[in-house]
């Protein structure tokens, strides 16, 4: 997720761009850049670092005669590590065009090869740069700017919000939106564009959100909008009454809730480029993962902390049945000090949103030192863990601002689901297309579940937000979810909560059951015998007058008669259960924390990334 801004009008361009970028930094902040006119030429100034560093660089180069049109960008790297070269904007070969982009170009590799064949020189490792060279190629073939732009964006696969300025047509900005937001700001004798509303608020409250498959041409006086076939479209503007804080959270009260509701988008972005529907298989070729990577192994460790550890535990349940190698999942803080057995036949899988967690990084280094192969599942390009791994699978969750990890967890689990399908195909198992179809449907499944379950979750939260203790129970692949639900609740609402394998009840936890201690029970019909077993555990709780909150498959009538409260989850493929069952757990923790007046996004004593022991 990145931030784009653009401006054409009478104001001095650089202050407009910098103010807009500062207000979009929550969308990405590993590098930033601007492009503007100076003496009839296009000038780019860009830098690895924050918008502040860009500002420093601009003013240290004493740029005075900056002119419009102009574009700015703050980056969250998806392809190509954070660096000055990989920062946006990007030039074509002749520096007559400049482009900024937010999203992921799924077919960038083949486009890049084709353009290199045609003599284009690339200056970065980004997927974005193929866009500006593609436009240049169509101009070389005699297209005029608008049709070169339209033809180019129609060849892109994936998600993109793109903005372009051209030395040869300095009176306009062209931009397009497909699966990444882009909003036009309408002024008097001036017009703006941005990835999100906060960047526009200092200048205008009149906006036109572009819809999927729309193109806009901005001049000082006009905004013209077209579809991807070049057909003009009439649009009406809307007035925004949000303040900045509301706008940065997209109108949500907290970043955590915004990020919970971003999960459908994150699932889509994490799947991009990794599903080959024609051949019905998972494709990690862009990351360089192949069957040799898993050969010659005798042990796999999945090492992480906190929520990432829970995702790793889900990974064990997903991978162990499809690979003949034992998998151990362990907290990094324990792993690093217990002299674990490691050799060159060991695969170490590190899971981390930040890629900077001290214990996980230390564990990775220990494993590497002893000859292990290292695979990282990480959300931050260029983070320490990714620099020291043999192979990286990025989670494409975008910046996760709230301390409580939600969308990153979902993306981590999704990577393990894809790895399971990949390993199955390596064993010649041609899983039916069903699971791929269900993966494609997953974003809308999660969106429906969010919308449908939220009102019920609010009711349950109002009933139990003053409880002193919570128990979370699950079996099999839903046991890590019980741990995650308990962690979410305790870290943002400060209520004591424990996750347990449901089968463990009789070995101690059942002593805790009483009328004031709600037990959240997770169970899915897709689990087969474990569904029945968990039902018995729920009955053990109920028979001791413990309140039971069931998060179970829809039409689980056995649970319906038993539970005090019930959230029903649609039936799906076994592999996808954790992605659906975590949603109500995240919402329940959030709603209870809000009712308790807690600082949801910045819980006491916690940091977003624990970079110290
Ligand atoms: C999860 O909600 C917490 N913020 C915390 O447990 C977190 O998952 C843990 O610190 C690991 O962070 P990482 O994923 O960045 O390594």
Coordinates of C-alpha atoms and ligand atoms in Angstrom, one line a residue:
X1 CA 0.0 0.0 0.0
X2 CA 1.6 3.3 -1.0
X3 CA 0.5 7.0 -1.1
X4 CA 0.2 9.0 -4.3
X5 CA -0.4 12.7 -4.6
X6 CA -0.7 15.0 -7.7
X7 CA -1.3 18.7 -8.3
X8 CA -2.0 21.1 -11.1
X9 CA -2.8 24.8 -10.4
X10 CA -1.4 28.1 -9.2
X11 CA 0.1 27.0 -5.9
X12 CA 3.9 26.3 -5.4
X13 CA 4.0 22.6 -6.1
X14 CA 6.4 21.3 -3.5
X15 CA 4.6 22.4 -0.4
X16 CA 1.4 20.9 -1.8
X17 CA 3.1 17.5 -2.5
X18 CA 4.9 17.4 0.8
X19 CA 1.9 18.2 2.9
X20 CA -0.1 15.6 1.0
X21 CA 2.6 12.9 1.4
X22 CA 3.0 13.7 5.2
X23 CA -0.8 12.9 5.5
X24 CA -0.4 9.6 3.6
X25 CA 2.6 8.2 5.4
X26 CA 0.4 5.8 7.3
X27 CA 0.0 4.1 3.9
X28 CA 3.7 3.5 3.5
X29 CA 6.9 5.0 4.6
X30 CA 10.1 3.3 3.5
X31 CA 10.9 5.8 0.7
X32 CA 9.4 8.9 -0.9
X33 CA 9.8 11.1 -4.0
X34 CA 8.4 13.9 -6.1
X35 CA 8.5 14.9 -9.8
X36 CA 7.8 18.4 -11.1
X37 CA 8.7 20.7 -14.0
X38 CA 11.8 23.0 -13.8
X39 CA 12.9 25.0 -16.8
X40 CA 10.7 22.9 -19.1
X41 CA 12.4 19.6 -17.9
X42 CA 11.0 17.0 -15.6
X43 CA 12.9 16.9 -12.3
X44 CA 12.7 13.9 -9.9
X45 CA 13.9 14.1 -6.3
X46 CA 13.5 10.9 -4.3
X47 CA 15.0 9.1 -1.3
X48 CA 15.0 6.0 0.8
X49 CA 13.4 7.1 4.1
X50 CA 10.5 9.1 5.4
X51 CA 8.8 12.2 3.9
X52 CA 10.9 14.2 6.3
X53 CA 14.1 12.9 4.6
X54 CA 12.6 13.8 1.2
X55 CA 11.9 17.3 2.5
X56 CA 15.5 17.6 3.7
X57 CA 16.8 16.4 0.3
X58 CA 14.6 18.8 -1.6
X59 CA 15.6 21.8 0.4
X60 CA 19.3 20.8 0.5
X61 CA 19.2 20.9 -3.4
X62 CA 17.8 24.4 -3.2
X63 CA 15.1 23.7 -5.8
X64 CA 13.5 27.1 -6.5
X65 CA 11.7 27.1 -9.9
X66 CA 9.5 24.1 -9.4
X67 CA 6.4 24.1 -11.6
X68 CA 3.3 22.1 -12.1
X69 CA 2.0 19.5 -13.0
X70 CA 3.7 17.5 -10.3
X71 CA 3.4 14.1 -8.6
X72 CA 4.5 12.7 -5.2
X73 CA 4.7 9.2 -3.7
X74 CA 5.4 7.6 -0.4
X75 CA 6.2 3.9 -0.7
X76 CA 5.5 0.6 1.0
X77 CA 7.8 -1.7 -1.0
X78 CA 6.3 -4.8 -2.5
X79 CA 8.9 -5.5 -5.3
X80 CA 12.4 -4.1 -5.0
X81 CA 13.8 -3.2 -1.6
X82 CA 13.5 0.3 -0.2
X83 CA 16.3 2.4 -1.9
X84 CA 16.7 5.7 -3.7
X85 CA 16.5 3.9 -7.1
X86 CA 13.4 1.9 -6.2
X87 CA 11.6 5.0 -4.8
X88 CA 8.9 6.5 -7.0
X89 CA 8.5 8.4 -9.3
X90 CA 10.0 6.5 -12.2
X91 CA 11.2 7.9 -15.6
X92 CA 11.1 6.4 -19.0
X93 CA 14.4 6.0 -21.0
X94 CA 14.3 9.6 -22.3
X95 CA 13.0 11.2 -19.1
X96 CA 10.0 12.6 -20.9
X97 CA 7.5 10.7 -18.8
X98 CA 7.2 10.1 -15.1
X99 CA 4.9 7.7 -13.2
X100 CA 3.9 6.9 -9.6
X101 CA 2.0 3.8 -8.7
X102 CA 0.2 2.1 -5.8
X103 CA -0.5 -1.6 -6.0
X104 CA 1.1 -4.8 -7.4
X105 CA 1.6 -5.5 -11.2
X106 CA 1.2 -9.2 -11.3
X107 CA 2.6 -9.6 -14.8
X108 CA 5.5 -7.2 -14.4
X109 CA 8.1 -9.8 -15.0
X110 CA 7.0 -10.8 -18.5
X111 CA 6.4 -7.1 -19.4
X112 CA 9.8 -6.2 -18.2
X113 CA 11.4 -9.0 -20.3
X114 CA 9.4 -7.8 -23.4
X115 CA 10.4 -4.2 -22.9
X116 CA 14.1 -5.0 -22.4
X117 CA 13.9 -7.0 -25.6
X118 CA 12.7 -3.8 -27.3
X119 CA 15.7 -1.9 -26.0
X120 CA 14.3 -0.2 -22.8
X121 CA 16.7 0.3 -20.0
X122 CA 15.5 -0.2 -16.5
X123 CA 16.9 1.8 -13.5
X124 CA 15.0 0.0 -10.7
X125 CA 14.0 -3.4 -9.4
X126 CA 10.3 -2.3 -9.1
X127 CA 7.2 -3.7 -10.8
X128 CA 6.1 -0.1 -11.3
X129 CA 8.8 0.9 -13.8
X130 CA 7.3 -1.4 -16.5
X131 CA 4.4 1.0 -16.7
X132 CA 6.3 4.1 -17.8
X133 CA 8.4 2.1 -20.3
X134 CA 5.2 0.5 -21.7
X135 CA 3.7 4.0 -22.3
X136 CA 7.0 5.1 -23.9
X137 CA 6.9 2.1 -26.2
X138 CA 3.4 2.9 -27.4
X139 CA 4.4 6.6 -27.9
X140 CA 7.3 5.3 -30.0
X141 CA 4.8 3.3 -32.1
X142 CA 3.0 6.6 -32.9
X143 CA 0.2 6.6 -30.3
X144 CA -0.7 9.9 -28.7
X145 CA -0.4 10.2 -25.0
X146 CA -3.9 9.3 -23.9
X147 CA -4.2 6.2 -26.0
X148 CA -0.6 5.2 -25.1
X149 CA -1.7 5.5 -21.5
X150 CA -5.0 3.6 -22.0
X151 CA -3.3 0.8 -24.0
X152 CA -0.6 0.4 -21.3
X153 CA -2.9 0.1 -18.3
X154 CA -5.1 -2.4 -20.2
X155 CA -2.0 -4.7 -20.4
X156 CA -1.4 -4.6 -16.6
X157 CA -2.7 -7.4 -14.5
X158 CA -3.0 -7.0 -10.7
X159 CA -3.9 -3.9 -8.7
X160 CA -2.9 -0.4 -9.6
X161 CA -3.5 3.3 -9.1
X162 CA -1.3 5.1 -11.6
X163 CA -0.5 8.8 -12.3
X164 CA 1.5 10.1 -15.2
X165 CA 2.9 13.4 -16.3
X166 CA 4.6 14.1 -19.7
X167 CA 7.2 16.6 -20.8
X168 CA 5.4 16.8 -24.1
X169 CA 1.9 17.6 -22.6
X170 CA 2.8 19.8 -19.5
X171 CA -0.8 21.0 -19.1
X172 CA -2.2 17.8 -17.6
X173 CA -2.0 14.8 -15.3
X174 CA -3.4 11.4 -16.4
X175 CA -4.3 8.8 -13.8
X176 CA -6.2 5.5 -13.6
X177 CA -7.6 3.3 -10.9
X178 CA -7.9 -0.5 -10.8
X179 CA -8.2 -2.3 -7.4
X180 CA -6.2 0.5 -5.6
X181 CA -7.9 3.7 -4.5
X182 CA -7.5 7.0 -6.3
X183 CA -9.4 10.2 -5.4
X184 CA -9.7 13.5 -7.4
X185 CA -9.7 16.7 -5.4
X186 CA -11.6 19.5 -7.1
X187 CA -10.5 23.1 -6.7
X188 CA -11.0 26.5 -8.3
X189 CA -8.5 26.8 -11.2
X190 CA -6.7 23.8 -9.7
X191 CA -7.1 20.1 -9.3
X192 CA -5.6 17.4 -7.1
X193 CA -5.3 13.6 -6.9
X194 CA -4.4 11.4 -4.0
X195 CA -4.6 7.8 -2.8
X196 CA -6.8 8.8 0.1
X197 CA -8.8 11.8 1.4
X198 CA -6.4 13.0 4.1
X199 CA -4.0 14.4 1.5
X200 CA -6.7 16.5 0.0
X201 CA -8.3 18.0 3.1
X202 CA -5.9 21.0 3.5
X203 CA -6.8 22.1 -0.1
X204 CA -10.4 21.0 -0.8
X205 CA -13.3 19.0 0.6
X206 CA -14.8 18.5 -2.8
X207 CA -13.8 15.1 -4.1
X208 CA -14.5 12.6 -6.9
X209 CA -13.5 9.0 -5.9
X210 CA -12.5 7.2 -9.1
X211 CA -14.3 3.8 -9.5
X212 CA -12.8 0.6 -10.7
X213 CA -11.6 0.9 -14.3
X214 CA -11.7 4.7 -14.5
X215 CA -9.2 7.1 -16.0
X216 CA -9.1 10.8 -15.3
X217 CA -7.4 13.7 -17.1
X218 CA -6.7 16.7 -14.8
X219 CA -6.0 20.2 -16.1
X220 CA -6.1 23.4 -14.2
X221 CA -9.7 24.0 -15.1
X222 CA -11.1 20.6 -15.8
X223 CA -11.4 17.0 -14.7
X224 CA -12.5 14.6 -17.4
X225 CA -13.2 11.0 -16.6
X226 CA -13.3 7.9 -18.9
X227 CA -13.6 4.2 -18.7
X228 CA -10.8 1.9 -19.8
X229 CA -12.3 1.9 -23.3
X230 CA -11.8 5.6 -23.6
X231 CA -15.6 6.3 -23.2
X232 CA -16.3 9.6 -21.4
X233 CA -18.2 9.4 -18.1
X234 CA -20.1 12.0 -16.2
X235 CA -19.4 12.0 -12.4
X236 CA -20.6 14.2 -9.6
X237 CA -18.3 15.3 -6.8
X238 CA -19.0 14.8 -3.1
X239 CA -18.2 16.9 0.0
X240 CA -16.1 15.4 2.8
X241 CA -16.8 16.5 6.4
X242 CA -14.2 14.2 8.1
X243 CA -11.4 15.7 10.2
X244 CA -7.9 14.5 9.5
X245 CA -7.8 11.9 12.2
X246 CA -11.0 10.3 10.9
X247 CA -9.7 10.5 7.3
X248 CA -6.4 8.7 8.1
X249 CA -8.5 5.9 9.5
X250 CA -10.8 5.9 6.4
X251 CA -13.6 7.0 8.7
X252 CA -13.0 4.1 11.1
X253 CA -12.6 5.1 14.8
X254 CA -9.3 3.1 15.1
X255 CA -6.6 1.8 12.8
X256 CA -7.3 -1.7 14.2
X257 CA -10.9 -1.8 13.0
X258 CA -9.8 -0.4 9.6
X259 CA -7.1 -3.1 9.3
X260 CA -9.6 -5.8 10.3
X261 CA -11.9 -4.6 7.5
X262 CA -8.9 -4.4 5.1
X263 CA -8.5 -8.1 5.3
X264 CA -10.5 -8.9 2.1
X265 CA -8.1 -6.6 0.2
X266 CA -5.1 -8.1 1.9
X267 CA -6.1 -11.6 0.9
X268 CA -6.5 -10.4 -2.7
X269 CA -3.1 -8.8 -2.7
X270 CA -1.4 -11.7 -1.1
X271 CA -2.9 -14.1 -3.7
X272 CA -1.8 -11.8 -6.6
X273 CA 0.8 -13.6 -8.8
X274 CA 0.6 -16.8 -6.8
X275 CA -2.4 -18.6 -8.3
X276 CA -2.1 -20.2 -11.8
X277 CA -5.8 -20.9 -12.5
X278 CA -5.1 -22.4 -16.0
X279 CA -2.9 -25.0 -14.6
X280 CA -4.8 -25.2 -11.3
X281 CA -1.7 -24.7 -9.2
X282 CA 0.0 -22.4 -6.8
X283 CA 3.0 -20.6 -8.3
X284 CA 5.9 -19.2 -6.2
X285 CA 8.2 -18.9 -9.2
X286 CA 8.4 -15.1 -8.8
X287 CA 9.9 -15.7 -5.4
X288 CA 12.2 -18.4 -6.7
X289 CA 10.7 -21.2 -4.6
X290 CA 11.1 -24.6 -6.3
X291 CA 10.9 -28.2 -5.3
X292 CA 14.7 -28.4 -4.7
X293 CA 14.2 -26.0 -1.8
X294 CA 12.4 -28.7 0.2
X295 CA 14.8 -31.6 -0.8
X296 CA 17.3 -33.1 1.6
X297 CA 15.6 -31.9 4.8
X298 CA 15.1 -33.8 8.0
X299 CA 13.5 -31.2 10.2
X300 CA 11.5 -28.0 9.9
X301 CA 11.4 -25.3 12.6
X302 CA 8.7 -22.6 12.5
X303 CA 9.9 -19.8 14.8
X304 CA 8.1 -16.6 15.8
X305 CA 6.6 -14.5 18.6
X306 CA 3.1 -13.5 19.6
X307 CA 0.5 -13.5 16.9
X308 CA 3.1 -14.6 14.3
X309 CA 3.8 -17.7 16.5
X310 CA 0.0 -18.5 16.3
X311 CA 0.2 -18.2 12.5
X312 CA 3.2 -20.5 12.6
X313 CA 1.3 -23.0 14.6
X314 CA -1.5 -23.0 12.0
X315 CA 1.3 -23.6 9.5
X316 CA 2.2 -26.8 11.4
X317 CA -1.3 -28.1 11.1
X318 CA -1.4 -27.3 7.4
X319 CA 2.1 -28.5 6.3
X320 CA 2.9 -31.5 8.5
X321 CA 0.2 -33.8 6.8
X322 CA 1.7 -33.0 3.3
X323 CA 5.4 -33.3 4.0
X324 CA 7.3 -36.3 5.4
X325 CA 9.3 -34.2 7.8
X326 CA 8.6 -33.3 11.4
X327 CA 7.7 -29.7 12.0
X328 CA 8.4 -28.0 15.4
X329 CA 6.8 -24.6 16.2
X330 CA 8.4 -22.7 19.0
X331 CA 8.6 -19.2 20.6
X332 CA 11.7 -17.5 19.3
X333 CA 12.7 -16.4 22.9
X334 CA 12.9 -20.1 23.9
X335 CA 14.3 -21.5 20.7
X336 CA 17.4 -19.2 20.7
X337 CA 18.6 -20.3 24.1
X338 CA 18.0 -24.0 24.2
X339 CA 20.7 -25.2 21.9
X340 CA 18.3 -26.7 19.3
X341 CA 19.4 -29.4 16.9
X342 CA 20.2 -27.6 13.7
X343 CA 22.1 -28.8 10.6
X344 CA 22.3 -28.2 6.9
X345 CA 19.3 -30.5 6.7
X346 CA 17.2 -28.1 8.7
X347 CA 14.7 -25.6 7.3
X348 CA 14.1 -22.6 9.5
X349 CA 10.9 -20.7 8.7
X350 CA 10.8 -17.3 10.5
X351 CA 7.4 -15.6 10.7
X352 CA 7.3 -11.9 11.4
X353 CA 5.1 -8.9 10.4
X354 CA 7.9 -6.4 11.1
X355 CA 10.9 -8.5 10.2
X356 CA 12.7 -6.8 13.1
X357 CA 11.6 -8.8 16.2
X358 CA 14.8 -9.3 18.2
X359 CA 14.1 -12.9 19.4
X360 CA 13.0 -14.1 15.9
X361 CA 16.0 -12.4 14.2
X362 CA 18.4 -13.9 16.7
X363 CA 16.9 -17.3 16.2
X364 CA 17.2 -16.9 12.4
X365 CA 20.9 -15.9 12.8
X366 CA 21.5 -18.9 15.1
X367 CA 19.9 -21.3 12.5
X368 CA 21.8 -19.7 9.6
X369 CA 25.1 -20.0 11.5
X370 CA 24.5 -23.7 12.0
X371 CA 23.9 -24.2 8.3
X372 CA 20.1 -24.3 8.1
X373 CA 18.2 -23.1 5.1
X374 CA 16.1 -20.0 6.0
X375 CA 12.7 -19.0 4.6
X376 CA 11.1 -15.9 6.0
X377 CA 7.4 -15.0 5.9
X378 CA 7.4 -11.3 6.3
X379 CA 5.5 -8.1 5.7
X380 CA 8.2 -5.5 5.4
X381 CA 10.5 -5.5 2.4
X382 CA 14.1 -4.8 3.3
X383 CA 13.6 -5.5 6.9
X384 CA 16.5 -7.2 8.8
X385 CA 15.0 -10.7 8.6
X386 CA 14.5 -10.5 4.8
X387 CA 18.1 -9.4 4.3
X388 CA 19.4 -12.5 6.0
X389 CA 17.0 -15.1 4.5
X390 CA 17.6 -17.5 1.6
X391 CA 14.1 -17.0 0.4
X392 CA 11.2 -14.7 1.4
X393 CA 7.5 -14.9 1.0
X394 CA 6.0 -11.5 1.5
X395 CA 2.5 -11.1 3.0
X396 CA 1.5 -8.0 1.0
X397 CA -0.6 -6.8 4.0
X398 CA 0.5 -3.2 3.6
X399 CA 1.5 -1.2 6.7
X400 CA 0.0 -2.5 9.9
X401 CA -0.3 0.6 12.1
X402 CA -2.3 -0.8 15.1
X403 CA -0.1 -2.6 17.6
X404 CA -2.5 -5.5 17.6
X405 CA -1.7 -7.6 14.6
X406 CA -4.8 -8.6 12.5
X407 CA -4.4 -8.4 8.8
X408 CA -0.8 -9.5 8.9
X409 CA -1.9 -12.7 10.8
X410 CA -4.4 -13.4 8.1
X411 CA -1.8 -12.9 5.3
X412 CA 0.7 -15.1 7.2
X413 CA -1.9 -17.9 7.4
X414 CA -2.7 -17.5 3.8
X415 CA 1.0 -18.0 2.8
X416 CA 0.9 -21.3 4.8
X417 CA -2.2 -22.3 3.0
X418 CA -0.5 -21.6 -0.4
X419 CA 2.6 -23.5 0.8
X420 CA 0.4 -26.5 1.7
X421 CA -1.2 -26.5 -1.8
X422 CA 2.3 -26.1 -3.3
X423 CA 3.7 -29.0 -1.4
X424 CA 0.7 -31.2 -2.3
X425 CA 1.3 -30.4 -6.0
X426 CA 5.0 -31.4 -5.6
X427 CA 3.8 -34.8 -4.4
X428 CA 1.8 -35.1 -7.6
X429 CA -1.4 -34.4 -5.7
X430 CA -3.7 -32.6 -8.1
X431 CA -6.1 -31.1 -5.5
X432 CA -9.5 -30.3 -7.1
X433 CA -10.0 -26.9 -8.5
X434 CA -12.5 -26.5 -5.6
X435 CA -9.9 -25.2 -3.2
X436 CA -8.6 -22.7 -5.7
X437 CA -12.1 -21.5 -6.4
X438 CA -12.7 -21.1 -2.7
X439 CA -9.4 -19.2 -2.4
X440 CA -10.6 -16.8 -5.1
X441 CA -13.9 -16.4 -3.2
X442 CA -12.2 -15.8 0.1
X443 CA -12.1 -12.0 0.0
X444 CA -15.9 -11.8 -0.5
X445 CA -16.4 -14.6 2.1
X446 CA -14.5 -12.6 4.7
X447 CA -16.3 -9.4 3.7
X448 CA -19.7 -11.0 4.1
X449 CA -18.6 -12.5 7.5
X450 CA -17.4 -9.2 8.7
X451 CA -20.6 -7.4 7.8
X452 CA -22.9 -10.2 9.0
X453 CA -21.2 -11.1 12.3
X454 CA -20.4 -7.6 13.6
X455 CA -23.8 -6.7 15.0
X456 CA -23.9 -10.0 17.0
X457 CA -20.3 -9.5 18.2
X458 CA -21.3 -6.0 19.5
X459 CA -24.1 -7.6 21.5
X460 CA -21.8 -10.3 23.0
X461 CA -19.2 -7.6 23.8
X462 CA -21.7 -5.5 25.7
X463 CA -22.7 -8.6 27.7
X464 CA -19.2 -9.6 28.7
X465 CA -16.9 -6.6 28.6
X466 CA -16.7 -6.5 32.5
X467 CA -15.6 -10.1 32.8
X468 CA -12.4 -10.6 34.7
X469 CA -11.3 -13.8 32.9
X470 CA -12.0 -15.5 29.5
X471 CA -11.2 -19.0 28.3
X472 CA -10.7 -19.8 24.6
X473 CA -10.9 -23.4 23.5
X474 CA -10.2 -25.1 20.1
X475 CA -8.9 -28.3 18.7
X476 CA -6.7 -29.1 15.8
X477 CA -6.2 -26.3 13.4
X478 CA -8.5 -24.1 15.5
X479 CA -6.3 -24.5 18.6
X480 CA -3.9 -21.8 17.4
X481 CA -7.0 -19.6 16.9
X482 CA -7.9 -20.1 20.5
X483 CA -4.5 -18.8 21.5
X484 CA -4.8 -15.9 19.0
X485 CA -8.3 -15.0 20.3
X486 CA -7.0 -14.9 23.9
X487 CA -4.0 -12.8 22.9
X488 CA -6.1 -10.3 21.0
X489 CA -8.4 -9.9 24.0
X490 CA -5.7 -9.6 26.7
X491 CA -3.4 -7.2 24.8
X492 CA -6.0 -4.6 24.0
X493 CA -8.7 -4.9 26.7
X494 CA -6.3 -6.0 29.5
X495 CA -8.8 -8.8 30.5
X496 CA -7.0 -12.0 31.6
X497 CA -7.6 -14.6 28.8
X498 CA -6.2 -18.0 28.2
X499 CA -6.3 -20.1 25.0
X500 CA -6.2 -23.9 25.5
X501 CA -6.6 -27.0 23.4
X502 CA -10.2 -28.0 24.2
X503 CA -9.0 -31.5 25.1
X504 CA -7.0 -30.1 27.9
X505 CA -10.0 -28.9 29.9
X506 CA -10.1 -31.8 32.2
X507 CA -6.4 -31.4 33.0
X508 CA -6.8 -28.2 35.0
X509 CA -8.6 -25.3 33.2
X510 CA -12.0 -26.7 34.0
X511 CA -11.4 -25.7 37.6
X512 CA -11.7 -22.1 36.4
X513 CA -15.3 -22.5 35.1
X514 CA -17.9 -20.5 36.8
X515 CA -20.8 -18.2 35.8
X516 CA -18.7 -15.1 35.5
X517 CA -16.0 -16.7 33.2
X518 CA -17.2 -16.9 29.6
X519 CA -15.6 -19.6 27.4
X520 CA -15.3 -19.0 23.7
X521 CA -15.4 -22.4 21.9
X522 CA -14.3 -22.7 18.3
X523 CA -15.5 -25.7 16.3
X524 CA -16.0 -26.5 12.6
X525 CA -17.8 -29.4 11.0
X526 CA -15.0 -29.6 8.5
X527 CA -12.9 -30.9 11.4
X528 CA -14.7 -34.2 11.4
X529 CA -14.3 -36.1 14.7
X530 CA -12.7 -33.0 16.4
X531 CA -16.0 -31.2 15.9
X532 CA -17.8 -33.8 18.0
X533 CA -15.0 -33.8 20.6
X534 CA -15.1 -30.1 21.0
X535 CA -18.9 -30.3 21.4
X536 CA -18.3 -32.6 24.4
X537 CA -15.8 -30.1 25.9
X538 CA -18.4 -27.3 25.5
X539 CA -20.9 -29.5 27.3
X540 CA -18.4 -30.0 30.2
X541 CA -18.3 -26.2 30.5
X542 CA -22.0 -25.8 30.3
X543 CA -22.7 -28.5 32.9
X544 CA -20.7 -26.4 35.4
X545 CA -22.8 -23.4 34.5
X546 CA -20.0 -21.8 32.6
X547 CA -21.3 -19.4 29.8
X548 CA -20.4 -20.6 26.4
X549 CA -19.8 -18.3 23.4
X550 CA -19.8 -20.6 20.3
X551 CA -17.9 -19.7 17.1
X552 CA -19.0 -22.6 15.1
X553 CA -20.1 -23.8 11.6
X554 CA -23.5 -22.6 10.4
X555 CA -26.4 -24.9 11.2
X556 CA -24.4 -26.5 14.0
X557 CA -27.7 -27.2 15.8
X558 CA -26.0 -29.3 18.5
X559 CA -24.1 -26.1 19.5
X560 CA -27.2 -23.9 19.1
X561 CA -29.0 -25.6 22.0
X562 CA -25.9 -25.4 24.1
X563 CA -24.4 -21.9 23.6
X564 CA -25.4 -18.7 25.4
X565 CA -24.2 -16.8 22.3
X566 CA -23.4 -18.0 18.8
X567 CA -21.5 -16.8 15.8
X568 CA -22.0 -18.9 12.7
X569 CA -19.2 -19.4 10.2
X570 CA -20.1 -20.5 6.6
X571 CA -18.9 -23.9 5.6
X572 CA -15.7 -23.8 3.5
X573 CA -12.6 -25.8 2.7
X574 CA -10.7 -27.2 5.7
X575 CA -7.6 -25.2 4.8
X576 CA -9.4 -21.9 4.9
X577 CA -10.9 -22.3 8.4
X578 CA -8.4 -20.2 10.3
X579 CA -8.9 -17.2 7.9
X580 CA -12.7 -17.2 8.7
X581 CA -12.6 -18.1 12.4
X582 CA -10.2 -15.4 13.3
X583 CA -12.6 -12.6 12.1
X584 CA -15.0 -12.8 15.1
X585 CA -12.2 -13.2 17.5
X586 CA -10.6 -9.9 16.3
X587 CA -13.9 -8.0 16.4
X588 CA -14.8 -9.4 19.8
X589 CA -11.5 -8.2 21.3
X590 CA -11.9 -4.8 19.6
X591 CA -15.4 -4.2 20.8
X592 CA -14.7 -5.2 24.4
X593 CA -11.6 -3.0 24.4
X594 CA -13.6 0.0 23.1
X595 CA -16.3 -0.6 25.8
X596 CA -13.6 -0.7 28.4
X597 CA -12.2 2.7 27.2
X598 CA -8.8 1.2 26.3
X599 CA -6.4 2.8 23.9
X600 CA -7.0 0.2 21.2
X601 CA -4.3 1.2 18.7
X602 CA -1.6 1.8 21.3
X603 CA -2.2 -0.6 24.2
X604 CA -0.3 0.1 27.4
X605 CA 3.2 -1.5 27.8
X606 CA 3.2 -2.7 24.2
X607 CA 5.2 -1.8 21.0
X608 CA 4.4 -2.6 17.4
X609 CA 7.8 -4.2 16.9
X610 CA 9.7 -5.7 19.8
X611 CA 13.3 -5.0 18.6
X612 CA 14.8 -5.6 22.0
X613 CA 14.9 -8.8 24.1
Ligands
LIG1 C1 0.3 -9.2 18.2 O1 -1.0 -8.6 18.2 C2 1.3 -8.4 19.0 N1 1.4 -7.1 18.5 C3 2.6 -9.2 19.1 O2 2.4 -10.4 19.7 C4 3.3 -9.4 17.8 O3 2.7 -10.4 17.0 C5 4.7 -10.0 18.1 O4 5.5 -9.0 18.8 C6 5.5 -10.4 16.8 O5 5.8 -9.3 16.0 P1 6.3 -9.6 14.5 O6 5.2 -10.3 13.8 O7 6.6 -8.2 14.0 O8 7.6 -10.4 14.6

